[in-house]
Tab-separated table of C-alpha atoms in Angstrom:
chain	number	residue	atom	x	y	z
F	1	MET	CA	0.000	0.000	0.000
F	2	VAL	CA	1.286	3.447	-0.912
F	3	VAL	CA	0.797	6.454	1.368
F	4	PHE	CA	-0.689	9.230	-0.741
F	5	SER	CA	-0.692	12.239	1.511
F	6	ARG	CA	-1.239	13.533	5.006
F	7	PHE	CA	-4.041	15.942	5.673
F	8	THR	CA	-4.263	18.030	8.822
F	9	ALA	CA	-7.749	18.935	9.967
F	10	LEU	CA	-7.721	22.605	10.905
F	11	ALA	CA	-10.396	22.357	13.571
F	12	SER	CA	-9.027	19.453	15.562
F	13	GLY	CA	-5.337	19.475	14.635
F	14	THR	CA	-5.410	15.759	13.913
F	15	THR	CA	-3.710	14.147	10.977
F	16	THR	CA	-5.462	11.756	8.632
F	17	VAL	CA	-3.387	9.478	6.444
F	18	VAL	CA	-4.967	8.528	3.141
F	19	GLU	CA	-3.481	5.365	1.706
F	20	ILE	CA	-3.929	4.353	-1.880
F	21	PRO	CA	-4.062	0.598	-2.285
F	22	SER	CA	-2.482	-0.979	-5.349
F	23	ASP	CA	-5.980	-2.053	-6.451
F	24	TYR	CA	-6.723	1.637	-7.037
F	25	GLY	CA	-5.259	1.003	-10.477
F	26	TYR	CA	-8.590	-0.618	-11.373
F	27	VAL	CA	-10.321	2.627	-10.439
F	28	VAL	CA	-7.966	4.606	-12.664
F	29	LEU	CA	-8.563	2.217	-15.576
F	30	THR	CA	-12.324	2.512	-15.040
F	31	GLY	CA	-11.987	6.286	-15.253
F	32	ILE	CA	-10.102	5.884	-18.529
F	33	ALA	CA	-12.814	3.544	-19.833
F	34	SER	CA	-15.403	6.207	-19.025
F	35	ALA	CA	-13.436	8.704	-21.135
F	36	CYS	CA	-13.568	6.183	-23.984
F	37	LEU	CA	-17.357	6.045	-23.539
F	38	LEU	CA	-17.618	9.821	-23.936
F	39	THR	CA	-15.366	9.728	-26.992
F	40	TRP	CA	-17.491	6.997	-28.591
F	41	GLN	CA	-20.690	8.951	-27.925
F	42	SER	CA	-19.143	12.129	-29.315
F	43	ILE	CA	-18.118	10.334	-32.504
F	44	GLN	CA	-21.655	8.981	-32.867
F	45	VAL	CA	-23.123	12.476	-32.599
F	46	GLY	CA	-20.553	13.850	-35.051
F	47	GLN	CA	-21.416	11.181	-37.606
F	48	MET	CA	-25.106	12.017	-37.292
F	49	ARG	CA	-24.369	15.748	-37.656
F	50	LYS	CA	-22.561	15.053	-40.897
F	51	LYS	CA	-25.163	12.574	-42.167
F	52	PHE	CA	-28.121	14.896	-41.526
F	53	GLY	CA	-26.389	18.230	-42.207
F	54	ILE	CA	-26.832	19.666	-38.724
F	55	HIS	CA	-24.047	22.200	-38.282
F	56	TYR	CA	-22.521	23.718	-35.174
F	57	PRO	CA	-23.510	25.546	-33.030
F	58	THR	CA	-26.974	23.979	-33.411
F	59	MET	CA	-27.378	21.699	-30.398
F	60	TYR	CA	-30.649	19.992	-31.368
F	61	SER	CA	-32.598	19.674	-34.604
F	62	GLN	CA	-35.819	21.644	-34.876
F	63	GLU	CA	-37.443	18.648	-36.592
F	64	THR	CA	-39.481	16.523	-34.214
F	65	SER	CA	-39.746	13.494	-36.477
F	66	GLY	CA	-37.639	11.534	-38.940
F	67	ASN	CA	-33.952	12.405	-39.176
F	68	GLY	CA	-34.296	15.342	-36.797
F	69	GLN	CA	-35.797	13.106	-34.118
F	70	LEU	CA	-33.062	10.521	-34.638
F	71	PHE	CA	-30.299	13.125	-34.386
F	72	ASN	CA	-31.848	14.500	-31.214
F	73	CYS	CA	-31.812	11.015	-29.701
F	74	TYR	CA	-28.085	10.677	-30.416
F	75	GLN	CA	-27.385	14.135	-29.042
F	76	ARG	CA	-29.504	13.553	-25.952
F	77	ALA	CA	-27.724	10.284	-25.102
F	78	HIS	CA	-24.398	12.105	-25.155
F	79	GLN	CA	-25.705	15.139	-23.286
F	80	ASN	CA	-27.260	13.001	-20.558
F	81	THR	CA	-23.940	11.285	-19.958
F	82	LEU	CA	-22.142	14.634	-19.785
F	83	GLU	CA	-24.686	15.906	-17.241
F	84	SER	CA	-23.963	13.067	-14.822
F	85	TYR	CA	-20.248	12.667	-15.561
F	86	PRO	CA	-18.847	14.979	-12.837
F	87	ILE	CA	-20.871	13.156	-10.187
F	88	PHE	CA	-19.752	9.785	-11.536
F	89	LEU	CA	-16.069	10.740	-11.513
F	90	MET	CA	-16.183	12.255	-8.036
F	91	LEU	CA	-17.867	9.168	-6.595
F	92	LEU	CA	-15.575	6.792	-8.500
F	93	PHE	CA	-12.335	8.428	-7.440
F	94	THR	CA	-13.278	9.120	-3.813
F	95	GLY	CA	-14.992	5.803	-3.092
F	96	GLY	CA	-12.137	3.988	-4.779
F	97	LEU	CA	-9.666	5.279	-2.204
F	98	GLN	CA	-11.210	3.009	0.431
F	99	TYR	CA	-13.046	0.443	-1.714
F	100	PRO	CA	-11.206	0.166	-5.033
F	101	ILE	CA	-12.632	-3.124	-6.314
F	102	PRO	CA	-16.325	-2.390	-5.564
F	103	SER	CA	-15.867	1.130	-6.946
F	104	ALA	CA	-14.253	-0.105	-10.147
F	105	LEU	CA	-17.013	-2.682	-10.578
F	106	GLY	CA	-19.688	-0.076	-9.867
F	107	GLY	CA	-18.048	2.191	-12.410
F	108	ALA	CA	-17.981	-0.599	-14.986
F	109	VAL	CA	-21.693	-1.228	-14.434
F	110	TRP	CA	-22.406	2.498	-14.874
F	111	ILE	CA	-20.413	2.524	-18.135
F	112	ALA	CA	-22.196	-0.585	-19.438
F	113	GLY	CA	-25.503	1.047	-18.508
F	114	LYS	CA	-24.591	4.167	-20.479
F	115	VAL	CA	-23.680	2.044	-23.520
F	116	ALA	CA	-27.042	0.251	-23.326
F	117	TYR	CA	-28.781	3.595	-22.725
F	118	SER	CA	-27.114	5.066	-25.810
F	119	GLN	CA	-27.829	2.100	-28.031
F	120	GLY	CA	-31.453	2.183	-26.938
F	121	TYR	CA	-31.688	5.894	-27.700
F	122	TYR	CA	-29.942	5.390	-31.056
F	123	THR	CA	-32.974	3.413	-32.254
F	124	GLY	CA	-34.824	6.727	-32.506
F	125	ASP	CA	-37.391	5.701	-29.903
F	126	PRO	CA	-36.642	7.537	-26.636
F	127	LYS	CA	-38.415	4.829	-24.619
F	128	ASN	CA	-35.661	2.383	-25.550
F	129	ARG	CA	-33.155	4.385	-23.505
F	130	MET	CA	-34.516	2.606	-20.449
F	131	ARG	CA	-32.502	-0.456	-21.487
F	132	GLY	CA	-29.598	1.182	-19.705
F	133	SER	CA	-31.338	1.916	-16.414
F	134	PHE	CA	-29.357	-0.871	-14.725
F	135	GLY	CA	-26.417	1.540	-14.779
F	136	TYR	CA	-27.907	3.276	-11.748
F	137	LEU	CA	-27.024	0.177	-9.702
F	138	GLY	CA	-23.371	0.974	-10.361
F	139	LEU	CA	-23.915	4.598	-9.380
F	140	PHE	CA	-25.511	3.498	-6.093
F	141	VAL	CA	-22.456	1.326	-5.360
F	142	LEU	CA	-20.265	4.385	-5.948
F	143	LEU	CA	-22.470	6.520	-3.720
F	144	GLY	CA	-22.224	3.926	-0.961
F	145	SER	CA	-18.461	3.498	-1.192
F	146	SER	CA	-17.881	7.268	-1.193
F	147	SER	CA	-20.269	7.774	1.722
F	148	LEU	CA	-18.538	5.086	3.768
F	149	PHE	CA	-15.142	6.570	2.962
F	150	GLY	CA	-16.317	10.017	4.085
F	151	ALA	CA	-17.763	8.583	7.278
F	152	LYS	CA	-14.491	6.775	7.996
F	153	LEU	CA	-12.479	9.980	7.481
F	154	LEU	CA	-14.735	11.699	10.000
F	155	GLY	CA	-14.241	8.880	12.503
F	156	TRP	CA	-17.904	7.881	12.502
F	157	TYR	CA	-16.919	4.214	12.315
């Protein structure tokens, strides 16, 4: 185990040592995999922009059916992932400090859920995005591991 840093709490004057276990490498690789997810989604949106002639800075097509609807589904899948990405990363990297394997697995489930979510949305029927709802199970694992880590830092257990 590698000692990462020492933090001194200003209020109490105590020192907390945060150790990074070697298994944290799985957490780092999960973070990299999530960046690959965003890149894949971005490429998908770019291909649809080119195919349907929707130029920047237009975010969404004004058409509500046909190609416009399909483009909007691609764009929305990517946008939804971007909206939740900061939360995902924070929970992944903090929870992984104490629970690297469960955090990496939770992160992998979230990523798989976002792939299924995207592929469902890419059908052009927004209802099919629900195929990826299992990804929230991974997010709940990350929320739990981060919460437990925070509680441990505060000496609550």
